[in-house]
Short mmCIF file of C-alpha atoms and ligand atoms in Angstrom, two decimals:
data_model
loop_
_atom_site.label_atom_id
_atom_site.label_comp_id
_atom_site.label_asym_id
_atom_site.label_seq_id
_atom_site.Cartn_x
_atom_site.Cartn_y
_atom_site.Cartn_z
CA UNK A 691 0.00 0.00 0.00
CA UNK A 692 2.97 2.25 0.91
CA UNK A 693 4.75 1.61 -2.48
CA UNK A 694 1.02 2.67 -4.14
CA UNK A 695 0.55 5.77 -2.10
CA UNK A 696 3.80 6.78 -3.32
CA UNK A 697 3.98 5.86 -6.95
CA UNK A 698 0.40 7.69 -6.83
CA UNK A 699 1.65 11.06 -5.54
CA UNK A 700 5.08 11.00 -7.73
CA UNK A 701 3.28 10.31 -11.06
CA UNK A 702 0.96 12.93 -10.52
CA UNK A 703 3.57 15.52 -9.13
CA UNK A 704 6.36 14.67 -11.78
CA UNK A 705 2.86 15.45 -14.44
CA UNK A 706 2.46 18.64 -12.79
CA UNK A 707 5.95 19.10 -13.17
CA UNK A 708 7.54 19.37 -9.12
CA UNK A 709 11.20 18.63 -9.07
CA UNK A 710 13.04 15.56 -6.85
CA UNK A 711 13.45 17.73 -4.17
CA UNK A 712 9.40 18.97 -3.20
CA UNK A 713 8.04 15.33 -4.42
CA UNK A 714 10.42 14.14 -1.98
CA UNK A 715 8.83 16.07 0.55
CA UNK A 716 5.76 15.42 -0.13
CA UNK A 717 6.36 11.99 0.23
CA UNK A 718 8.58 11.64 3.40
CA UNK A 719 6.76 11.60 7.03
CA UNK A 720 7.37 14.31 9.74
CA UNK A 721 7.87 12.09 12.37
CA UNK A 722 7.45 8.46 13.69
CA UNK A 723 6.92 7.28 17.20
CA UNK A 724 7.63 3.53 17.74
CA UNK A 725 7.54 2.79 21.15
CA UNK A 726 6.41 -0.76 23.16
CA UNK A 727 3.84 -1.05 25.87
CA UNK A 728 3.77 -3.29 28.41
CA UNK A 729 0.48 -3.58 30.65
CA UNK A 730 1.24 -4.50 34.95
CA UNK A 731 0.71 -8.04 33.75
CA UNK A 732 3.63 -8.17 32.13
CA UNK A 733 2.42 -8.56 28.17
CA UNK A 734 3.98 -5.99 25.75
CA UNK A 735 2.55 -4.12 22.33
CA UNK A 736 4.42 -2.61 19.73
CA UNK A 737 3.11 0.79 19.33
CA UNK A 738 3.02 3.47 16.58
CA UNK A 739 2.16 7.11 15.42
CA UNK A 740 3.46 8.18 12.52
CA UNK A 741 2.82 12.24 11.78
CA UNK A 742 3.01 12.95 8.02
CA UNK A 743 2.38 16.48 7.20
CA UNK A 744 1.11 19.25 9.18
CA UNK A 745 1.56 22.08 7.10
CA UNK A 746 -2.08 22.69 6.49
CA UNK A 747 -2.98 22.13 9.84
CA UNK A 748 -2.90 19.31 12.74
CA UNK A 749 -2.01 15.78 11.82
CA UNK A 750 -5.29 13.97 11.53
CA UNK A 751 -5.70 10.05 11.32
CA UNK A 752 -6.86 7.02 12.67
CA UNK A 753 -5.72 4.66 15.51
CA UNK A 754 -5.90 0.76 14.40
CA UNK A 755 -5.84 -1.86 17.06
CA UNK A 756 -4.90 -5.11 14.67
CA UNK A 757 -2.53 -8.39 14.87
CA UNK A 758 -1.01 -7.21 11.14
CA UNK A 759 -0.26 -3.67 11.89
CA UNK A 760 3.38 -2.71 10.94
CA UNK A 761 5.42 0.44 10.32
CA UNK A 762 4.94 0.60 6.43
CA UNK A 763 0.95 0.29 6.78
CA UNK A 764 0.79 3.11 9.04
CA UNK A 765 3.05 5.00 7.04
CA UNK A 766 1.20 4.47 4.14
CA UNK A 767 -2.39 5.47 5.84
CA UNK A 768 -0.78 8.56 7.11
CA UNK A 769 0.75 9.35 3.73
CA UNK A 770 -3.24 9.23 2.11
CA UNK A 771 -4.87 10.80 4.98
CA UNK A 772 -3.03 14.24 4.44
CA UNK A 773 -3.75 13.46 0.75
CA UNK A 774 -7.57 12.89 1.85
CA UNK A 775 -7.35 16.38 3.62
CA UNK A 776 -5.83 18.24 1.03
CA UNK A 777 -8.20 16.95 -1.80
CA UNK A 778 -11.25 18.02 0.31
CA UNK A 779 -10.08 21.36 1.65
CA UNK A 780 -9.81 20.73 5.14
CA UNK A 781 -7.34 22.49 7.32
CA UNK A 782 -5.59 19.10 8.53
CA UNK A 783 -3.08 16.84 7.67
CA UNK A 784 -2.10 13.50 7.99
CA UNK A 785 -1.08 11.32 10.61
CA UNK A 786 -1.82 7.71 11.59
CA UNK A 787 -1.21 4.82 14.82
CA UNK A 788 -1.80 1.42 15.20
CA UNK A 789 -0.81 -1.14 17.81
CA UNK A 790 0.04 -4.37 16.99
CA UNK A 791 -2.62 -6.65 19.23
CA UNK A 792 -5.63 -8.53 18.43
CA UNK A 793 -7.88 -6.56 20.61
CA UNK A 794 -10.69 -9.38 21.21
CA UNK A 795 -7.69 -11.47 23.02
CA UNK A 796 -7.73 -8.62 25.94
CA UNK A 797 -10.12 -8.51 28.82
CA UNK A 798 -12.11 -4.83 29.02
CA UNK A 799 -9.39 -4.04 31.86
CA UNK A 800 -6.29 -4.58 29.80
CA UNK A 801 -7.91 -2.82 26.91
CA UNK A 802 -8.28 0.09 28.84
CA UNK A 803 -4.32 -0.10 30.28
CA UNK A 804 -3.43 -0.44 26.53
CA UNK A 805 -5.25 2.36 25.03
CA UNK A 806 -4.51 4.80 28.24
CA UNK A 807 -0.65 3.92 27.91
CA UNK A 808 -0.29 4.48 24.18
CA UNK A 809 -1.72 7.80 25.05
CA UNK A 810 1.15 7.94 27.76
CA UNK A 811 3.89 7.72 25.34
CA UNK A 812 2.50 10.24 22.93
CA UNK A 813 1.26 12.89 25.31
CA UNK A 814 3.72 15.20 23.97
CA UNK A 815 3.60 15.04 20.63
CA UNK A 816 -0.66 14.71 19.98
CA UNK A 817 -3.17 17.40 21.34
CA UNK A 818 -5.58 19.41 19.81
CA UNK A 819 -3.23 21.78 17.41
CA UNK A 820 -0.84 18.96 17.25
CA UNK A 821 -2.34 15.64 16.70
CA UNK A 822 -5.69 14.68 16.57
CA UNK A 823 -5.95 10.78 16.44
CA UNK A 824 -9.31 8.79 15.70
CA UNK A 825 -10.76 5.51 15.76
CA UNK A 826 -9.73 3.28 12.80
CA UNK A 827 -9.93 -1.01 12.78
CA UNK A 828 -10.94 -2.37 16.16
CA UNK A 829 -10.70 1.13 17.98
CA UNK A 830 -14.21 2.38 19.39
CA UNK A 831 -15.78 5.74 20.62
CA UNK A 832 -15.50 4.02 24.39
CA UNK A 833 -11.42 3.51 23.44
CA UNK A 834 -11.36 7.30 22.08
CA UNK A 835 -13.18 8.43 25.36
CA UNK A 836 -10.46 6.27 27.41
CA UNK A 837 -7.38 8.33 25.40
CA UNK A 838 -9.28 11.60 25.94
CA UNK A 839 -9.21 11.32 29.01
CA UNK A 840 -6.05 9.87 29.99
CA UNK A 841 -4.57 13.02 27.76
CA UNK A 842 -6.72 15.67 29.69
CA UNK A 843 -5.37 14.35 33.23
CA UNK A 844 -1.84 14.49 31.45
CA UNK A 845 -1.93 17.97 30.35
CA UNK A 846 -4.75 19.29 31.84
CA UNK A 847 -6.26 20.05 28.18
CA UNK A 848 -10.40 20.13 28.62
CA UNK A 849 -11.62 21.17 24.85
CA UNK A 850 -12.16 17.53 23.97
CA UNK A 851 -10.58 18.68 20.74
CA UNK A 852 -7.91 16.18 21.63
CA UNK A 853 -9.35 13.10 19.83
CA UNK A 854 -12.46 12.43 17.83
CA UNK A 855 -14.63 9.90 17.25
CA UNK A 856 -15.65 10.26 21.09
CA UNK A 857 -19.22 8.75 22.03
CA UNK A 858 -22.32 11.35 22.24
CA UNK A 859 -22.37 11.98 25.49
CA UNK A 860 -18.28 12.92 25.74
CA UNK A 861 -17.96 15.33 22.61
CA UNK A 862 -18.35 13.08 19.75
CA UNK A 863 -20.56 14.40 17.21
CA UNK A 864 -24.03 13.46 15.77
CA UNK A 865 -23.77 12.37 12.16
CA UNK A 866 -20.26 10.93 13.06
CA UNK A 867 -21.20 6.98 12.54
CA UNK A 868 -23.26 7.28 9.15
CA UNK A 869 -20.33 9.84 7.50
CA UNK A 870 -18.53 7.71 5.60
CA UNK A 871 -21.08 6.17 3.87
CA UNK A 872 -23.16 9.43 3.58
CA UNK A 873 -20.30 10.88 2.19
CA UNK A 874 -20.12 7.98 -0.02
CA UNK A 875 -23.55 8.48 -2.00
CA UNK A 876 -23.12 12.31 -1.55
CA UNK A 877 -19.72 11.52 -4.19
CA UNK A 878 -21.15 9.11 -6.08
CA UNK A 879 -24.87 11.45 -6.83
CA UNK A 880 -22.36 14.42 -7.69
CA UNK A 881 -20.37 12.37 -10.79
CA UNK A 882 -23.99 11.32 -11.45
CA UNK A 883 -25.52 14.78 -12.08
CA UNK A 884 -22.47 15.41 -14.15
CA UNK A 885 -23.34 12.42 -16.59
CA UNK A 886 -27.02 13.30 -16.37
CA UNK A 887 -27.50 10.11 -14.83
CA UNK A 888 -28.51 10.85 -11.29
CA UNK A 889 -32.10 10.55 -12.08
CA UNK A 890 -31.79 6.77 -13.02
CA UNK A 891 -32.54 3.22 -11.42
CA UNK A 892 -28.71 2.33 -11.82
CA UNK A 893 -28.02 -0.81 -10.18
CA UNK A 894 -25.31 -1.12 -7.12
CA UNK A 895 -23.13 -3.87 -5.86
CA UNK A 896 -21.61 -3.54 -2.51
CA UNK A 897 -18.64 -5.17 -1.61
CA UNK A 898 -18.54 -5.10 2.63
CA UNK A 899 -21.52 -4.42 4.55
CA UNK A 900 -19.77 -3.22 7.70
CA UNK A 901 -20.03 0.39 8.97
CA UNK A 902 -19.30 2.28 5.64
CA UNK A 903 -21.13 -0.60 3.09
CA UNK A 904 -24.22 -0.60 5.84
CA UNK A 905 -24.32 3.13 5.67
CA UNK A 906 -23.71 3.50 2.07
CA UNK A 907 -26.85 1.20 1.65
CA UNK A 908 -29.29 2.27 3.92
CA UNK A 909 -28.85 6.07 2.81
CA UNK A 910 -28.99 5.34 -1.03
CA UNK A 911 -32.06 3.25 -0.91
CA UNK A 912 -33.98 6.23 1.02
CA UNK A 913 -32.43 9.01 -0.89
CA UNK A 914 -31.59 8.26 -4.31
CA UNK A 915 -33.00 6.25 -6.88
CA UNK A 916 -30.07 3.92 -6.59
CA UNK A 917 -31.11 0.11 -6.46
CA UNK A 918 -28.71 -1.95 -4.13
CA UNK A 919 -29.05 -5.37 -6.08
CA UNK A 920 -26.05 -7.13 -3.90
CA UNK A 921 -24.41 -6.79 -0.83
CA UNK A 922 -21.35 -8.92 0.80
CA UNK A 923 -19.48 -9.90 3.97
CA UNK A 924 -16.44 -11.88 4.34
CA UNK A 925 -18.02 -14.81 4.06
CA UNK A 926 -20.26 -14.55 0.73
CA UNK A 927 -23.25 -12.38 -1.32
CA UNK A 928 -26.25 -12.18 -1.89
CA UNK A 929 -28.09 -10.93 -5.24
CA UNK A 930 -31.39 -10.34 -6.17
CA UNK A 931 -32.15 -8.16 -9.32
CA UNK A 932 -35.39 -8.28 -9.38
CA UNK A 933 -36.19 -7.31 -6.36
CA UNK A 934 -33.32 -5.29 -4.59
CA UNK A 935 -32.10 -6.04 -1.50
CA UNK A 936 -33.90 -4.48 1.67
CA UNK A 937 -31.47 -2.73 3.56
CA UNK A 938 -33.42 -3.07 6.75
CA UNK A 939 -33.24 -6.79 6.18
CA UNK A 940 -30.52 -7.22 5.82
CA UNK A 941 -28.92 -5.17 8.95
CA UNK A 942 -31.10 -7.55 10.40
CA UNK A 943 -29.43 -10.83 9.76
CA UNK A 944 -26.23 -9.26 10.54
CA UNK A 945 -26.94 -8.31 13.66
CA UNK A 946 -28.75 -11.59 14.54
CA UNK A 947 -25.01 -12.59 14.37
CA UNK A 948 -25.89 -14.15 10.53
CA UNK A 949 -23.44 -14.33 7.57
CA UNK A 950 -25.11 -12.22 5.38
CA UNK A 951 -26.27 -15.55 3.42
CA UNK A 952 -28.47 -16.16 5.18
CA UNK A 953 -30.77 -13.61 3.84
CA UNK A 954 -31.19 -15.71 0.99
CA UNK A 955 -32.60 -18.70 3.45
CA UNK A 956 -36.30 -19.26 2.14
CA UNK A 957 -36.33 -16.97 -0.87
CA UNK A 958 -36.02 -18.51 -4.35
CA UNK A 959 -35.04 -14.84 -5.98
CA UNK A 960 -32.12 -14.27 -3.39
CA UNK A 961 -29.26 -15.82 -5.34
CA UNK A 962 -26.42 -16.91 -2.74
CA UNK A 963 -23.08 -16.11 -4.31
CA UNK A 964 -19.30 -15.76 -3.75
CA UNK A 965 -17.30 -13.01 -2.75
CA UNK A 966 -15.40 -13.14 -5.92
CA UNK A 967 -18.61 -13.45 -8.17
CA UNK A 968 -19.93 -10.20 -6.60
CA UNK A 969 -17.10 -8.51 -8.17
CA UNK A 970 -18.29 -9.58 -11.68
CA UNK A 971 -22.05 -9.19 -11.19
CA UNK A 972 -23.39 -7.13 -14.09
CA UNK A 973 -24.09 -4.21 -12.76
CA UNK A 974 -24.16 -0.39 -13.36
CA UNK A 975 -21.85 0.59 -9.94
CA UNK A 976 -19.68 -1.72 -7.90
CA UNK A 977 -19.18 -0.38 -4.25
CA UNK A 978 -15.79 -1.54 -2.61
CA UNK A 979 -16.20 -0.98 1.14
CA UNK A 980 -14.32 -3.46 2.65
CA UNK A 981 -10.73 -4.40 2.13
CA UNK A 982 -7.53 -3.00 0.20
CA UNK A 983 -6.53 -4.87 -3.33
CA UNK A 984 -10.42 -5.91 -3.69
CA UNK A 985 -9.66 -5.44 -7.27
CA UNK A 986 -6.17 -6.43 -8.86
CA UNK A 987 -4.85 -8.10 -12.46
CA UNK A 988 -5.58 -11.29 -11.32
CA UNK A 989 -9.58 -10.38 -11.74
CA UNK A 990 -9.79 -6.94 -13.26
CA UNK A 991 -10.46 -7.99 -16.94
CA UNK A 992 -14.26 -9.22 -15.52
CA UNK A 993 -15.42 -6.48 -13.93
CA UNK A 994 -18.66 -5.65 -15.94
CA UNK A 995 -19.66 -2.38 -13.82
CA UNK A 996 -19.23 1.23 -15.58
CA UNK A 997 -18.48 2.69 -12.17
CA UNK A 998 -16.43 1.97 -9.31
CA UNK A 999 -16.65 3.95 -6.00
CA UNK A 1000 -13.56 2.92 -3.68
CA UNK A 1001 -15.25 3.77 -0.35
CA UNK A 1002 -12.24 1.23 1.39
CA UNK A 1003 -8.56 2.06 0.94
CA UNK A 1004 -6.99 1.10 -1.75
CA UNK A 1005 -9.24 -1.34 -2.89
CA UNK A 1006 -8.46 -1.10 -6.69
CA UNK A 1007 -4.68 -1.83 -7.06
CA UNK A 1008 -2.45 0.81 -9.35
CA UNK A 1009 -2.46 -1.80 -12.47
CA UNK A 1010 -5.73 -2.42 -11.98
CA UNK A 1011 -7.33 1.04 -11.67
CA UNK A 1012 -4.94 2.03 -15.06
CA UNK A 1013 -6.76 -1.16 -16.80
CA UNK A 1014 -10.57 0.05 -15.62
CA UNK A 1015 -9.72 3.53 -16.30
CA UNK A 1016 -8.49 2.35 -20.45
CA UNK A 1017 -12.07 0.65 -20.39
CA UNK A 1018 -13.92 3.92 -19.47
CA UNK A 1019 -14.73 2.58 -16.63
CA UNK A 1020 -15.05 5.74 -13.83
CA UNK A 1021 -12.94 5.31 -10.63
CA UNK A 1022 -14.17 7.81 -8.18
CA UNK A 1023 -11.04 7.48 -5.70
CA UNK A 1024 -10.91 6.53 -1.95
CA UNK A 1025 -9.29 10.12 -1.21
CA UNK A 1026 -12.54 11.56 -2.58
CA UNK A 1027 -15.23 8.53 -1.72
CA UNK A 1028 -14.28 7.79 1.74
CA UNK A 1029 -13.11 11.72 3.29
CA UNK A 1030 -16.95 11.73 4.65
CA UNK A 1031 -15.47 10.36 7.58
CA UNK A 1032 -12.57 12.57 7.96
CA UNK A 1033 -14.90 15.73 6.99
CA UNK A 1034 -17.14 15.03 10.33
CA UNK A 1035 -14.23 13.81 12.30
CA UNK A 1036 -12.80 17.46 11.32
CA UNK A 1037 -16.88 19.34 12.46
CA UNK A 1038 -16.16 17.14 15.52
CA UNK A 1039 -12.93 18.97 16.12
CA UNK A 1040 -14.39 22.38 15.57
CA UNK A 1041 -17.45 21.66 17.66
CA UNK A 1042 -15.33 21.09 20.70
CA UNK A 1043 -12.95 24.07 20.10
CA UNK A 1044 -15.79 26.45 19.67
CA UNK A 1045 -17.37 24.47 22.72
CA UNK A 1046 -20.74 23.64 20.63
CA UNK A 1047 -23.15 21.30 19.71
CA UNK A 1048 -24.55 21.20 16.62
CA UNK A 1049 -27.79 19.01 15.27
CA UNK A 1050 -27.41 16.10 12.90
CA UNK A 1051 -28.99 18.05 10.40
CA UNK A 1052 -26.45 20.74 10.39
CA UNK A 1053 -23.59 18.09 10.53
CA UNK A 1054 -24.61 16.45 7.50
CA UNK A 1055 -25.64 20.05 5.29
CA UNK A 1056 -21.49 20.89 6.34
CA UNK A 1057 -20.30 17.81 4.80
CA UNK A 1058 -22.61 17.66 1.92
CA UNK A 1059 -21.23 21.03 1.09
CA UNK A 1060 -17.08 20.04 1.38
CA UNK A 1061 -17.96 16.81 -0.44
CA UNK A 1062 -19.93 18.67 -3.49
CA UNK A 1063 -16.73 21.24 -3.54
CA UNK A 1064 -14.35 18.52 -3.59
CA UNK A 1065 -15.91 16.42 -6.04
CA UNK A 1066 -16.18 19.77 -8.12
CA UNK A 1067 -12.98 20.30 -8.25
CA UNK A 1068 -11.61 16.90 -9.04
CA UNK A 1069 -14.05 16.73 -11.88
CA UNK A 1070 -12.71 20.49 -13.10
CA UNK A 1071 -9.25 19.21 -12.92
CA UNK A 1072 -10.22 15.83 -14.48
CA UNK A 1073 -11.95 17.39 -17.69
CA UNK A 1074 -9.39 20.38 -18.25
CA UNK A 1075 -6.33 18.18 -18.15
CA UNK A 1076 -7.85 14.90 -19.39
CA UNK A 1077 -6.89 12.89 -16.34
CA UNK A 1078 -8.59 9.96 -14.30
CA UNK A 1079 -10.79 11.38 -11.01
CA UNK A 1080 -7.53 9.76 -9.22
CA UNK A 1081 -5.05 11.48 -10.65
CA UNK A 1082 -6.94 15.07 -10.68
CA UNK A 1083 -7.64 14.20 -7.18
CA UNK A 1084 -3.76 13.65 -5.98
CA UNK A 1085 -3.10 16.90 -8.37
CA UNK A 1086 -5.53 18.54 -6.33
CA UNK A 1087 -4.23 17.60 -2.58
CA UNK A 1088 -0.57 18.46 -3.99
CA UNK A 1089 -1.28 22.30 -5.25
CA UNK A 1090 -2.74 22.39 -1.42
CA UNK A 1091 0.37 20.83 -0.15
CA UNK A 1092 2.77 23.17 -1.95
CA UNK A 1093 0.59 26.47 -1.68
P1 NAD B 1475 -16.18 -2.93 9.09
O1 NAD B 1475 -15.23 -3.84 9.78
O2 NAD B 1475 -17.35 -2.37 9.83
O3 NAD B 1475 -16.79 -3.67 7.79
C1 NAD B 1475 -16.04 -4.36 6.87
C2 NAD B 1475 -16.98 -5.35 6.15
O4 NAD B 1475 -16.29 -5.97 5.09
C3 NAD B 1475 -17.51 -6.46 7.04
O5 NAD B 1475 -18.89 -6.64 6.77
C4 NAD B 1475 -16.74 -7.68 6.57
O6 NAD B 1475 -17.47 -8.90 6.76
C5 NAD B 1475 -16.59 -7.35 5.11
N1 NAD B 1475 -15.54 -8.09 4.43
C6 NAD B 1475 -14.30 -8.44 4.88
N2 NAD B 1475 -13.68 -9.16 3.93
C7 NAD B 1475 -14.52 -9.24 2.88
C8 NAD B 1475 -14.45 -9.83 1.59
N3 NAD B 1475 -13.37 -10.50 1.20
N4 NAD B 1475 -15.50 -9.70 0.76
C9 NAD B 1475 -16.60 -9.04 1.13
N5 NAD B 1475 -16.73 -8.46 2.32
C10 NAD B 1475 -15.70 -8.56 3.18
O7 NAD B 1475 -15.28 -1.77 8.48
P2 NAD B 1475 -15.76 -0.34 7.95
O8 NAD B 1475 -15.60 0.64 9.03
O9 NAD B 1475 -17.07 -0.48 7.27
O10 NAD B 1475 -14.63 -0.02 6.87
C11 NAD B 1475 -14.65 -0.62 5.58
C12 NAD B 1475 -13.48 -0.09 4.79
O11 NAD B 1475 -13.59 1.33 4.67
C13 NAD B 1475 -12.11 -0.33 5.42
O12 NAD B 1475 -11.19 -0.56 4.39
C14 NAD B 1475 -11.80 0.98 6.11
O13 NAD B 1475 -10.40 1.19 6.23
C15 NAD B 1475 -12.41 1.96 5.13
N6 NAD B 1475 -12.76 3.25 5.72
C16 NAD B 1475 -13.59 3.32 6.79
C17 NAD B 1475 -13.94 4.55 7.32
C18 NAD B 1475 -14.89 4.64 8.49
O14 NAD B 1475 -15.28 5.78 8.83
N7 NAD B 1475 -15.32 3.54 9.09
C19 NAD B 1475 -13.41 5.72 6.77
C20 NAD B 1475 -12.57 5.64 5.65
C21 NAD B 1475 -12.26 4.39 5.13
#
């Protein structure tokens, strides 16, 4: 992912014609804490935060709690998020942690020691003009609302502003869990209107119906004419053309604790597929929302859909996207698809520094209107240069970055 980020960003800087010396710097990362913890019981964690660019404002990024964390991944996630930031215009940059621990081996108590200690060792270097961390894989609102805390009895800092992603009741903000997704179908409608298709029963397949693909759903069925034919989890699909799948329904078996096939159980329509045939459905949009390298060479020559919205990170590998993008096949890019989770992360931030609380409703008008801007832009940059969406996008966040 690290080698992607940066062939990404030197391709389109070396086209915009930087020299060695400022792609270099846009490449290289500020600083990187790698530090070990080790809870009273005796077990250790490797630790990281790795600060990427600040000079549009704080470093900004998520905190992943996962066995197969290591230096290079966080690198790379820091590298996109002050990409992400840049191509949406907000004043952050980009910054990223992890900890290398499969948090469902941990009791509640050792969680908390773990999350409150990597806050120990980075006390001086995060804060609300310095660092603002978030949740990311396996990190909650209750592990945000653990850090926050442990950092305000540190330094005595009370805006909140410190971390966000924090539950309700402890300065997290409404409209927080839907974002990404939101921000998702508010993309996605915006390069529709531009083809004059926004108006039309296209139909969507959705790769991942986790937090973002669940979101994604549930707010295109009620809002747009969008018709979700398949949805997938990690352990197979379901499609049914005719019909659509019911979004309520399907949330449903999931949280009964159900592999999503088993909303097919009793219903002839409901085809039960694989993962890897829900790639090649025939279908208008394909919706990757739920790992990185989803699509690669090894199955890029069947997708069938016109459109591809990368709502996950890096879910279309370099060759791959190149391929698609030769077909005419739109790529609306993960810097652009998935920043609705940054954008509220950032309203979150502002909230607590201004010491407010604002309604849903105002949340999600705010990130409607940085999504709409960014995707404007993009598309401007796309059409007057004759670039892919990813390119103009990275061409974007770079004329930020070197302002
Ligand atoms: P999640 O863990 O809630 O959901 C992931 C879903 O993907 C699960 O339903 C899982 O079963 C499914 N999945 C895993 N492997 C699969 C496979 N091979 N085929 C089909 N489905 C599979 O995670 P999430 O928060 O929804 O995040 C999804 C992706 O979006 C991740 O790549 C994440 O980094 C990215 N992302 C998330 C946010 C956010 O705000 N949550 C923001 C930006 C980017």
């Amino acid at each position: 992912m690290l080698e992607t980020a940066q062939n990404t960003i030197r391709r389109a800087a070396e086209k915009m014609g930087l020299d060695d010396k400022t792609i270099e710097e846009l490449i290289k990362t500020k600083a990187e804490h790698i530090f070990e913890i080790e809870l009273e019981n005796g077990k250790k964690f490797k630790g990281y935060r790795v600060q990427h660019n600040n000079k549009r404002g704080p470093h900004k990024g998520g905190i992943r709690f996962h066995p197969d964390v290591d230096l290079d991944e966080v690198r790379a996630l820091a590298t996109l998020m002050s990409f992400k930031t840049a191509a949406v215009g907000i004043p952050l940059g980009g910054g990223k942690g992890g900890v290398v621990v499969d948090p469902r081996e941990l009791t509640e108590e050792e969680l908390e020691e773990l999350s409150r200690k990597y806050v120990r060792h980075l006390a001086d270097y995060i804060g609300p003009d310095k660092d603002v961390p978030a949740p990311d894989v396996n990190t909650t609102a209750q592990i945000m609302d653990w850090m926050v805390d442990e950092f305000e009895q540190i330094t005595g800092d009370t805006t909140k502003a410190s971390f966000t992603g924090k539950s309700l009741g402890k300065g997290g903000s409404l409209g927080r869990e839907a974002a990404t997704g939101r921000g998702g179908v508010i993309a996605l409608t915006e390069v529709l209107k531009k083809r004059g298709k926004a108006d039309d029963e296209l139909t969507v397949a959705v790769q991942g119906f986790g937090n973002v693909g669940y979101f994604f759903s549930k707010i295109a069925e009620t809002d747009t004419p969008l018709k979700i034919v398949a949805v997938s989890d990690s352990k197979g699909a379901v499609y049914d053309p005719e019909n659509g799948i019911n979004i309520a329904r399907a949330l449903d078996v999931k949280r009964h604790g159900n592999a999503i096939s088993a909303y097919g159980e009793g219903k002839r329509e409901v085809e039960v597929i694989s993962n890897a045939e829900l790639l090649t459905l025939d279908v208008d949009i394909l919706v990757l929302a739920a790992l990185d390298n989803a699509i690669t060479e090894d199955n890029m020559k069947d997708i069938k859909a016109r459109m591809v919205l990368e709502l996950a990170n890096g879910p279309v590998s370099e060759k791959a996207h190149d391929y698609l993008v030769s077909k005419h096949v739109t790529v609306i890019p993960d810097i652009i698809a998935n920043a609705g989770g940054v954008v509220v992360s950032y309203l979150e931030w502002l909230q607590n520094k201004q010491n407010e609380t604002w309604d849903e409703d105002r949340v999600n008008k705010k990130l409607e209107r940085i999504m709409i801007s960014a995707v404007n832009e993009m598309h401007r940059r796309s059409e007057s240069e004759n670039i892919s969406y990813k390119e103009a996008a990275f061409e974007v966040a770079i004329a930020e970055l070197t302002r």
